Structure formats: structure tokens, C-alpha cells
JSON list of C-alpha atoms and ligand atoms in Angstrom, two decimals:
[
{"chain": "A", "resi": 9, "resn": "MET", "atom": "CA", "xyz": [-34.97, 12.65, 1.99]},
{"chain": "A", "resi": 10, "resn": "PRO", "atom": "CA", "xyz": [-34.67, 8.86, 0.75]},
{"chain": "A", "resi": 11, "resn": "LEU", "atom": "CA", "xyz": [-33.53, 8.03, -2.59]},
{"chain": "A", "resi": 12, "resn": "GLU", "atom": "CA", "xyz": [-35.93, 6.37, -4.91]},
{"chain": "A", "resi": 13, "resn": "GLN", "atom": "CA", "xyz": [-36.54, 3.33, -4.99]},
{"chain": "A", "resi": 14, "resn": "ASP", "atom": "CA", "xyz": [-35.32, 1.75, -8.66]},
{"chain": "A", "resi": 15, "resn": "GLU", "atom": "CA", "xyz": [-37.83, -1.25, -10.43]},
{"chain": "A", "resi": 16, "resn": "TYR", "atom": "CA", "xyz": [-35.89, -3.98, -9.41]},
{"chain": "A", "resi": 17, "resn": "ASP", "atom": "CA", "xyz": [-36.09, -5.86, -6.14]},
{"chain": "A", "resi": 18, "resn": "PRO", "atom": "CA", "xyz": [-33.40, -4.61, -3.84]},
{"chain": "A", "resi": 19, "resn": "LYS", "atom": "CA", "xyz": [-31.51, -8.00, -3.69]},
{"chain": "A", "resi": 20, "resn": "THR", "atom": "CA", "xyz": [-31.33, -7.76, -7.31]},
{"chain": "A", "resi": 21, "resn": "PRO", "atom": "CA", "xyz": [-27.28, -8.04, -8.44]},
{"chain": "A", "resi": 22, "resn": "TYR", "atom": "CA", "xyz": [-25.46, -5.78, -10.08]},
{"chain": "A", "resi": 23, "resn": "GLN", "atom": "CA", "xyz": [-26.06, -7.22, -13.85]},
{"chain": "A", "resi": 24, "resn": "LEU", "atom": "CA", "xyz": [-22.47, -5.79, -15.01]},
{"chain": "A", "resi": 25, "resn": "PRO", "atom": "CA", "xyz": [-19.10, -6.80, -15.29]},
{"chain": "A", "resi": 26, "resn": "TYR", "atom": "CA", "xyz": [-16.54, -5.22, -13.51]},
{"chain": "A", "resi": 27, "resn": "PRO", "atom": "CA", "xyz": [-14.31, -3.04, -14.93]},
{"chain": "A", "resi": 28, "resn": "VAL", "atom": "CA", "xyz": [-11.40, -4.50, -16.38]},
{"chain": "A", "resi": 29, "resn": "ASP", "atom": "CA", "xyz": [-8.73, -2.94, -15.14]},
{"chain": "A", "resi": 30, "resn": "ALA", "atom": "CA", "xyz": [-10.23, -3.34, -11.36]},
{"chain": "A", "resi": 31, "resn": "LEU", "atom": "CA", "xyz": [-8.17, -5.51, -9.06]},
{"chain": "A", "resi": 32, "resn": "PRO", "atom": "CA", "xyz": [-9.64, -8.68, -7.29]},
{"chain": "A", "resi": 33, "resn": "GLU", "atom": "CA", "xyz": [-10.82, -8.39, -3.41]},
{"chain": "A", "resi": 34, "resn": "ILE", "atom": "CA", "xyz": [-8.92, -10.01, -1.04]},
{"chain": "A", "resi": 35, "resn": "VAL", "atom": "CA", "xyz": [-10.61, -12.21, 1.72]},
{"chain": "A", "resi": 36, "resn": "VAL", "atom": "CA", "xyz": [-8.70, -13.53, 4.22]},
{"chain": "A", "resi": 37, "resn": "PRO", "atom": "CA", "xyz": [-11.18, -16.01, 6.39]},
{"chain": "A", "resi": 38, "resn": "ASN", "atom": "CA", "xyz": [-8.72, -16.23, 9.35]},
{"chain": "A", "resi": 39, "resn": "ALA", "atom": "CA", "xyz": [-7.25, -12.68, 9.89]},
{"chain": "A", "resi": 40, "resn": "ILE", "atom": "CA", "xyz": [-6.03, -14.00, 13.31]},
{"chain": "A", "resi": 41, "resn": "PRO", "atom": "CA", "xyz": [-3.94, -17.39, 11.85]},
{"chain": "A", "resi": 42, "resn": "GLU", "atom": "CA", "xyz": [-4.17, -20.83, 13.42]},
{"chain": "A", "resi": 43, "resn": "ASP", "atom": "CA", "xyz": [-0.73, -21.01, 11.79]},
{"chain": "A", "resi": 44, "resn": "GLU", "atom": "CA", "xyz": [2.07, -19.45, 13.90]},
{"chain": "A", "resi": 45, "resn": "ARG", "atom": "CA", "xyz": [4.59, -18.86, 10.76]},
{"chain": "A", "resi": 46, "resn": "ILE", "atom": "CA", "xyz": [1.87, -16.47, 9.24]},
{"chain": "A", "resi": 47, "resn": "TRP", "atom": "CA", "xyz": [2.89, -13.74, 11.88]},
{"chain": "A", "resi": 48, "resn": "VAL", "atom": "CA", "xyz": [6.18, -12.09, 10.13]},
{"chain": "A", "resi": 49, "resn": "PRO", "atom": "CA", "xyz": [8.68, -11.35, 13.65]},
{"chain": "A", "resi": 50, "resn": "GLN", "atom": "CA", "xyz": [10.03, -7.98, 13.67]},
{"chain": "A", "resi": 51, "resn": "THR", "atom": "CA", "xyz": [11.45, -7.76, 17.12]},
{"chain": "A", "resi": 52, "resn": "GLU", "atom": "CA", "xyz": [11.70, -10.86, 19.51]},
{"chain": "A", "resi": 53, "resn": "THR", "atom": "CA", "xyz": [8.36, -9.21, 20.73]},
{"chain": "A", "resi": 54, "resn": "VAL", "atom": "CA", "xyz": [6.51, -7.57, 17.69]},
{"chain": "A", "resi": 55, "resn": "SER", "atom": "CA", "xyz": [4.92, -9.44, 14.70]},
{"chain": "A", "resi": 56, "resn": "PHE", "atom": "CA", "xyz": [2.79, -8.40, 11.92]},
{"chain": "A", "resi": 57, "resn": "ARG", "atom": "CA", "xyz": [0.39, -10.03, 9.98]},
{"chain": "A", "resi": 58, "resn": "PRO", "atom": "CA", "xyz": [-0.31, -8.81, 6.48]},
{"chain": "A", "resi": 59, "resn": "LEU", "atom": "CA", "xyz": [-3.94, -8.45, 4.99]},
{"chain": "A", "resi": 60, "resn": "CYS", "atom": "CA", "xyz": [-3.56, -5.85, 2.61]},
{"chain": "A", "resi": 61, "resn": "LEU", "atom": "CA", "xyz": [-0.42, -4.46, 1.47]},
{"chain": "A", "resi": 62, "resn": "ASN", "atom": "CA", "xyz": [-1.36, -1.88, -1.29]},
{"chain": "A", "resi": 63, "resn": "ARG", "atom": "CA", "xyz": [1.87, -1.20, -3.46]},
{"chain": "A", "resi": 64, "resn": "SER", "atom": "CA", "xyz": [-0.78, 0.65, -6.08]},
{"chain": "A", "resi": 65, "resn": "ALA", "atom": "CA", "xyz": [-1.88, 3.67, -2.79]},
{"chain": "A", "resi": 66, "resn": "GLY", "atom": "CA", "xyz": [1.12, 3.31, -1.01]},
{"chain": "A", "resi": 67, "resn": "TYR", "atom": "CA", "xyz": [-0.79, 1.98, 2.08]},
{"chain": "A", "resi": 68, "resn": "TRP", "atom": "CA", "xyz": [-0.74, -1.40, 4.03]},
{"chain": "A", "resi": 69, "resn": "VAL", "atom": "CA", "xyz": [-3.12, -3.19, 6.39]},
{"chain": "A", "resi": 70, "resn": "ASN", "atom": "CA", "xyz": [-1.72, -5.77, 9.21]},
{"chain": "A", "resi": 71, "resn": "LEU", "atom": "CA", "xyz": [-2.46, -6.81, 12.72]},
{"chain": "A", "resi": 72, "resn": "LEU", "atom": "CA", "xyz": [0.13, -5.93, 14.96]},
{"chain": "A", "resi": 73, "resn": "ARG", "atom": "CA", "xyz": [1.00, -8.08, 17.75]},
{"chain": "A", "resi": 74, "resn": "VAL", "atom": "CA", "xyz": [3.20, -7.25, 21.10]},
{"chain": "A", "resi": 75, "resn": "ARG", "atom": "CA", "xyz": [4.01, -9.57, 23.29]},
{"chain": "A", "resi": 76, "resn": "GLY", "atom": "CA", "xyz": [5.76, -9.40, 27.10]},
{"chain": "A", "resi": 77, "resn": "SER", "atom": "CA", "xyz": [5.19, -5.80, 27.75]},
{"chain": "A", "resi": 78, "resn": "GLY", "atom": "CA", "xyz": [7.35, -5.04, 24.17]},
{"chain": "A", "resi": 79, "resn": "VAL", "atom": "CA", "xyz": [7.54, -1.30, 22.95]},
{"chain": "A", "resi": 80, "resn": "LEU", "atom": "CA", "xyz": [7.41, -0.62, 18.57]},
{"chain": "A", "resi": 81, "resn": "SER", "atom": "CA", "xyz": [10.17, 1.82, 18.54]},
{"chain": "A", "resi": 82, "resn": "ARG", "atom": "CA", "xyz": [9.47, 5.88, 18.31]},
{"chain": "A", "resi": 83, "resn": "HIS", "atom": "CA", "xyz": [8.75, 6.88, 14.97]},
{"chain": "A", "resi": 84, "resn": "ARG", "atom": "CA", "xyz": [6.76, 9.33, 13.10]},
{"chain": "A", "resi": 85, "resn": "HIS", "atom": "CA", "xyz": [3.65, 9.45, 10.77]},
{"chain": "A", "resi": 86, "resn": "PRO", "atom": "CA", "xyz": [3.74, 12.05, 8.20]},
{"chain": "A", "resi": 87, "resn": "GLN", "atom": "CA", "xyz": [0.26, 10.77, 6.70]},
{"chain": "A", "resi": 88, "resn": "PRO", "atom": "CA", "xyz": [-2.51, 9.41, 8.86]},
{"chain": "A", "resi": 89, "resn": "VAL", "atom": "CA", "xyz": [-3.42, 5.79, 10.91]},
{"chain": "A", "resi": 90, "resn": "HIS", "atom": "CA", "xyz": [-6.51, 3.82, 11.43]},
{"chain": "A", "resi": 91, "resn": "GLY", "atom": "CA", "xyz": [-6.04, 1.68, 14.57]},
{"chain": "A", "resi": 92, "resn": "PHE", "atom": "CA", "xyz": [-8.95, -0.65, 15.70]},
{"chain": "A", "resi": 93, "resn": "VAL", "atom": "CA", "xyz": [-7.38, -2.95, 19.26]},
{"chain": "A", "resi": 94, "resn": "LEU", "atom": "CA", "xyz": [-9.02, -6.88, 18.62]},
{"chain": "A", "resi": 95, "resn": "LYS", "atom": "CA", "xyz": [-7.19, -8.16, 21.34]},
{"chain": "A", "resi": 96, "resn": "GLY", "atom": "CA", "xyz": [-5.35, -6.41, 25.02]},
{"chain": "A", "resi": 97, "resn": "ARG", "atom": "CA", "xyz": [-4.70, -2.31, 25.74]},
{"chain": "A", "resi": 98, "resn": "TRP", "atom": "CA", "xyz": [-1.50, -0.64, 25.14]},
{"chain": "A", "resi": 99, "resn": "GLU", "atom": "CA", "xyz": [-0.29, 3.20, 25.19]},
{"chain": "A", "resi": 100, "resn": "TYR", "atom": "CA", "xyz": [1.69, 5.69, 23.31]},
{"chain": "A", "resi": 101, "resn": "LEU", "atom": "CA", "xyz": [4.32, 7.69, 25.48]},
{"chain": "A", "resi": 102, "resn": "GLU", "atom": "CA", "xyz": [3.81, 10.41, 24.29]},
{"chain": "A", "resi": 103, "resn": "HIS", "atom": "CA", "xyz": [-0.32, 10.47, 25.22]},
{"chain": "A", "resi": 104, "resn": "ASP", "atom": "CA", "xyz": [-2.42, 10.44, 28.50]},
{"chain": "A", "resi": 105, "resn": "TRP", "atom": "CA", "xyz": [-5.07, 8.12, 26.84]},
{"chain": "A", "resi": 106, "resn": "VAL", "atom": "CA", "xyz": [-4.86, 4.42, 26.56]},
{"chain": "A", "resi": 107, "resn": "ALA", "atom": "CA", "xyz": [-5.98, 2.26, 23.99]},
{"chain": "A", "resi": 108, "resn": "GLU", "atom": "CA", "xyz": [-8.41, -0.68, 25.07]},
{"chain": "A", "resi": 109, "resn": "GLU", "atom": "CA", "xyz": [-9.56, -3.84, 23.60]},
{"chain": "A", "resi": 110, "resn": "GLY", "atom": "CA", "xyz": [-12.85, -2.79, 20.87]},
{"chain": "A", "resi": 111, "resn": "GLY", "atom": "CA", "xyz": [-11.31, 0.82, 21.28]},
{"chain": "A", "resi": 112, "resn": "TYR", "atom": "CA", "xyz": [-10.63, 2.92, 17.49]},
{"chain": "A", "resi": 113, "resn": "VAL", "atom": "CA", "xyz": [-7.82, 5.51, 17.35]},
{"chain": "A", "resi": 114, "resn": "PHE", "atom": "CA", "xyz": [-6.64, 7.94, 14.41]},
{"chain": "A", "resi": 115, "resn": "GLU", "atom": "CA", "xyz": [-3.00, 8.99, 14.11]},
{"chain": "A", "resi": 116, "resn": "ALA", "atom": "CA", "xyz": [-2.95, 12.61, 12.37]},
{"chain": "A", "resi": 117, "resn": "PRO", "atom": "CA", "xyz": [-0.26, 13.03, 10.28]},
{"chain": "A", "resi": 118, "resn": "GLY", "atom": "CA", "xyz": [2.50, 14.52, 12.24]},
{"chain": "A", "resi": 119, "resn": "GLU", "atom": "CA", "xyz": [2.48, 12.29, 14.87]},
{"chain": "A", "resi": 120, "resn": "THR", "atom": "CA", "xyz": [5.26, 11.15, 16.15]},
{"chain": "A", "resi": 121, "resn": "HIS", "atom": "CA", "xyz": [4.97, 8.22, 19.04]},
{"chain": "A", "resi": 122, "resn": "THR", "atom": "CA", "xyz": [6.38, 5.19, 20.97]},
{"chain": "A", "resi": 123, "resn": "LEU", "atom": "CA", "xyz": [3.88, 2.44, 21.56]},
{"chain": "A", "resi": 124, "resn": "VAL", "atom": "CA", "xyz": [4.15, 0.26, 24.53]},
{"chain": "A", "resi": 125, "resn": "VAL", "atom": "CA", "xyz": [2.56, -2.46, 25.79]},
{"chain": "A", "resi": 126, "resn": "PRO", "atom": "CA", "xyz": [1.85, -2.44, 30.08]},
{"chain": "A", "resi": 127, "resn": "ASP", "atom": "CA", "xyz": [3.96, -5.68, 32.25]},
{"chain": "A", "resi": 128, "resn": "ASP", "atom": "CA", "xyz": [0.07, -7.11, 32.82]},
{"chain": "A", "resi": 129, "resn": "VAL", "atom": "CA", "xyz": [-0.83, -7.58, 29.22]},
{"chain": "A", "resi": 130, "resn": "PRO", "atom": "CA", "xyz": [0.02, -10.63, 27.71]},
{"chain": "A", "resi": 131, "resn": "GLU", "atom": "CA", "xyz": [-0.72, -9.82, 24.62]},
{"chain": "A", "resi": 132, "resn": "MET", "atom": "CA", "xyz": [-2.05, -6.93, 22.58]},
{"chain": "A", "resi": 133, "resn": "ILE", "atom": "CA", "xyz": [-3.19, -7.56, 18.75]},
{"chain": "A", "resi": 134, "resn": "THR", "atom": "CA", "xyz": [-4.32, -4.06, 16.73]},
{"chain": "A", "resi": 135, "resn": "LEU", "atom": "CA", "xyz": [-5.35, -3.69, 13.09]},
{"chain": "A", "resi": 136, "resn": "PHE", "atom": "CA", "xyz": [-3.63, -0.95, 11.70]},
{"chain": "A", "resi": 137, "resn": "GLN", "atom": "CA", "xyz": [-4.08, 0.82, 8.00]},
{"chain": "A", "resi": 138, "resn": "VAL", "atom": "CA", "xyz": [-0.77, 3.36, 7.60]},
{"chain": "A", "resi": 139, "resn": "ASN", "atom": "CA", "xyz": [-0.48, 5.18, 4.87]},
{"chain": "A", "resi": 140, "resn": "GLY", "atom": "CA", "xyz": [2.88, 6.03, 3.38]},
{"chain": "A", "resi": 141, "resn": "VAL", "atom": "CA", "xyz": [5.88, 5.90, 5.31]},
{"chain": "A", "resi": 142, "resn": "MET", "atom": "CA", "xyz": [6.82, 5.05, 9.35]},
{"chain": "A", "resi": 143, "resn": "LEU", "atom": "CA", "xyz": [9.71, 7.12, 9.56]},
{"chain": "A", "resi": 144, "resn": "TYR", "atom": "CA", "xyz": [11.67, 5.42, 12.99]},
{"chain": "A", "resi": 145, "resn": "CYS", "atom": "CA", "xyz": [13.23, 8.40, 14.77]},
{"chain": "A", "resi": 146, "resn": "ASP", "atom": "CA", "xyz": [15.69, 9.54, 18.16]},
{"chain": "A", "resi": 147, "resn": "PRO", "atom": "CA", "xyz": [13.42, 11.83, 20.46]},
{"chain": "A", "resi": 148, "resn": "TYR", "atom": "CA", "xyz": [14.32, 14.55, 18.83]},
{"chain": "A", "resi": 149, "resn": "GLY", "atom": "CA", "xyz": [13.37, 13.48, 15.71]},
{"chain": "A", "resi": 150, "resn": "LYS", "atom": "CA", "xyz": [15.96, 12.42, 14.02]},
{"chain": "A", "resi": 151, "resn": "VAL", "atom": "CA", "xyz": [15.69, 9.49, 11.34]},
{"chain": "A", "resi": 152, "resn": "THR", "atom": "CA", "xyz": [17.10, 6.85, 11.82]},
{"chain": "A", "resi": 153, "resn": "GLY", "atom": "CA", "xyz": [15.08, 4.25, 9.93]},
{"chain": "A", "resi": 154, "resn": "TYR", "atom": "CA", "xyz": [11.93, 4.02, 7.70]},
{"chain": "A", "resi": 155, "resn": "GLU", "atom": "CA", "xyz": [8.91, 0.89, 6.40]},
{"chain": "A", "resi": 156, "resn": "ASP", "atom": "CA", "xyz": [6.74, 1.63, 3.74]},
{"chain": "A", "resi": 157, "resn": "VAL", "atom": "CA", "xyz": [4.69, -0.79, 1.69]},
{"chain": "A", "resi": 158, "resn": "PHE", "atom": "CA", "xyz": [7.81, -2.35, 0.32]},
{"chain": "A", "resi": 159, "resn": "THR", "atom": "CA", "xyz": [9.67, -2.88, 3.00]},
{"chain": "A", "resi": 160, "resn": "LYS", "atom": "CA", "xyz": [6.74, -4.80, 4.78]},
{"chain": "A", "resi": 161, "resn": "ILE", "atom": "CA", "xyz": [6.45, -7.13, 1.61]},
{"chain": "A", "resi": 162, "resn": "GLU", "atom": "CA", "xyz": [10.14, -7.65, 1.55]},
{"chain": "A", "resi": 163, "resn": "MET", "atom": "CA", "xyz": [10.43, -8.93, 5.24]},
{"chain": "A", "resi": 164, "resn": "CYS", "atom": "CA", "xyz": [7.02, -11.03, 4.18]},
{"chain": "A", "resi": 165, "resn": "ARG", "atom": "CA", "xyz": [8.86, -12.59, 1.21]},
{"chain": "A", "resi": 166, "resn": "LYS", "atom": "CA", "xyz": [11.97, -12.92, 3.61]},
{"chain": "A", "resi": 167, "resn": "HIS", "atom": "CA", "xyz": [10.28, -14.70, 6.07]},
{"chain": "A", "resi": 168, "resn": "TYR", "atom": "CA", "xyz": [7.73, -16.90, 4.10]},
{"chain": "A", "resi": 169, "resn": "THR", "atom": "CA", "xyz": [10.51, -18.33, 2.53]},
{"chain": "A", "resi": 170, "resn": "GLU", "atom": "CA", "xyz": [12.51, -19.17, 5.82]},
{"chain": "A", "resi": 171, "resn": "VAL", "atom": "CA", "xyz": [9.26, -20.92, 7.11]},
{"chain": "A", "resi": 172, "resn": "GLY", "atom": "CA", "xyz": [8.53, -22.74, 4.11]},
{"chain": "A", "resi": 173, "resn": "LEU", "atom": "CA", "xyz": [5.26, -21.21, 2.99]},
{"chain": "A", "resi": 174, "resn": "GLY", "atom": "CA", "xyz": [7.52, -19.50, -0.02]},
{"chain": "A", "resi": 175, "resn": "GLU", "atom": "CA", "xyz": [7.96, -16.09, -1.18]},
{"chain": "A", "resi": 176, "resn": "ASP", "atom": "CA", "xyz": [4.89, -16.24, -2.81]},
{"chain": "A", "resi": 177, "resn": "TYR", "atom": "CA", "xyz": [2.86, -16.45, -0.04]},
{"chain": "A", "resi": 178, "resn": "VAL", "atom": "CA", "xyz": [2.84, -12.84, 0.38]},
{"chain": "A", "resi": 179, "resn": "ASP", "atom": "CA", "xyz": [1.65, -11.70, -3.44]},
{"chain": "A", "resi": 180, "resn": "GLN", "atom": "CA", "xyz": [-1.98, -12.95, -2.52]},
{"chain": "A", "resi": 181, "resn": "PHE", "atom": "CA", "xyz": [-2.17, -10.16, 0.01]},
{"chain": "A", "resi": 182, "resn": "ILE", "atom": "CA", "xyz": [-0.53, -7.11, -2.25]},
{"chain": "A", "resi": 183, "resn": "ARG", "atom": "CA", "xyz": [-2.32, -5.18, -4.41]},
{"chain": "B", "resi": 22, "resn": "FE", "atom": "FE1", "xyz": [2.58, 5.01, 14.93]}
]
């Protein structure tokens, strides 16, 4: 059943102030940046581009870029992940499907997987929203390291200082 129309023109903007405690929005015009310095290297083949580093809710949204048949090390997700493939193609060693350009992936809590980019794909870029923590582990689940929104922020600060953007550059992505 359609909602009842109010008496105003449908294009009348909301007239009241936002809650005083609400956080400001984030708008990133060039999400896939032209400035290479914005990509934060993780390994020789893997880097990420922060979009929203949400320390108040404990998740992050970033673009993951893998070049030259790189691998994102085996890890476990206790919380869900959403992914949207913007460029290229990749797969998990643990699954028989392939994530193709334009495709969406939901990774359920309890997943442990290893992301590999095939040899014939020079570059893949995927938007991931990752909740909570990524636990790096050995093939039998023994945890060897982790990443969370705070390690992501730290990596950004270190990298942006080194490339001359300044450690404050990351602040625009933090909420
Ligand atoms: Fe993952």
C-alpha cells in the first residue's frame, strides 16, 4: 500500500537541523584516486584506499587493490563483510566461485579464506566493508595477527606521513 502523501511538494527539503550529535557525512569525489600516494601499501602487491574508517562502530570501508597475481593472506572473519568488485577478478582458495567485475559478495561470519588474483588479471579493485576484525591465521586456524579499524588508521597515518600528505590526511575518513 502506498504511503500517504503529505501536503508538501515532494522536492521540499527537510526543514529542521540535524541532531547536534550527528557526525558529518563523508564525500569522496575520486574514490579511485589519481594520486598514487593515497593507496596505502600492505605488501608488495596489495594496497588499500580508505573511504570510511568507522572507529565508533568498529568497521571500515575501503578499496582493496591487488596487482600482479597477488595474494591477500588467509584470514578469518568473525563478523560479516560486503564486497563489490569494481575491476578485475579474484577468487578464494576455499571456494569454487569467482568474483567478477560488477559482482557482489557477502562473506558470512565464520568465513576463513585466502584471496588470490589469477595470473591473467593485472589489477583488481574491490570495495569491501569489513566489520570488527580480520584474524590472520595458519591453515588450521591458529591466529597469527589481526587488523581492525585502529590498525587501518595507524597504517594510513604512517604512510601519509611518509609520502608527504601528512598524518592528518586520514582524519577526513574517520568517524
Ligand atoms: Fe576476507
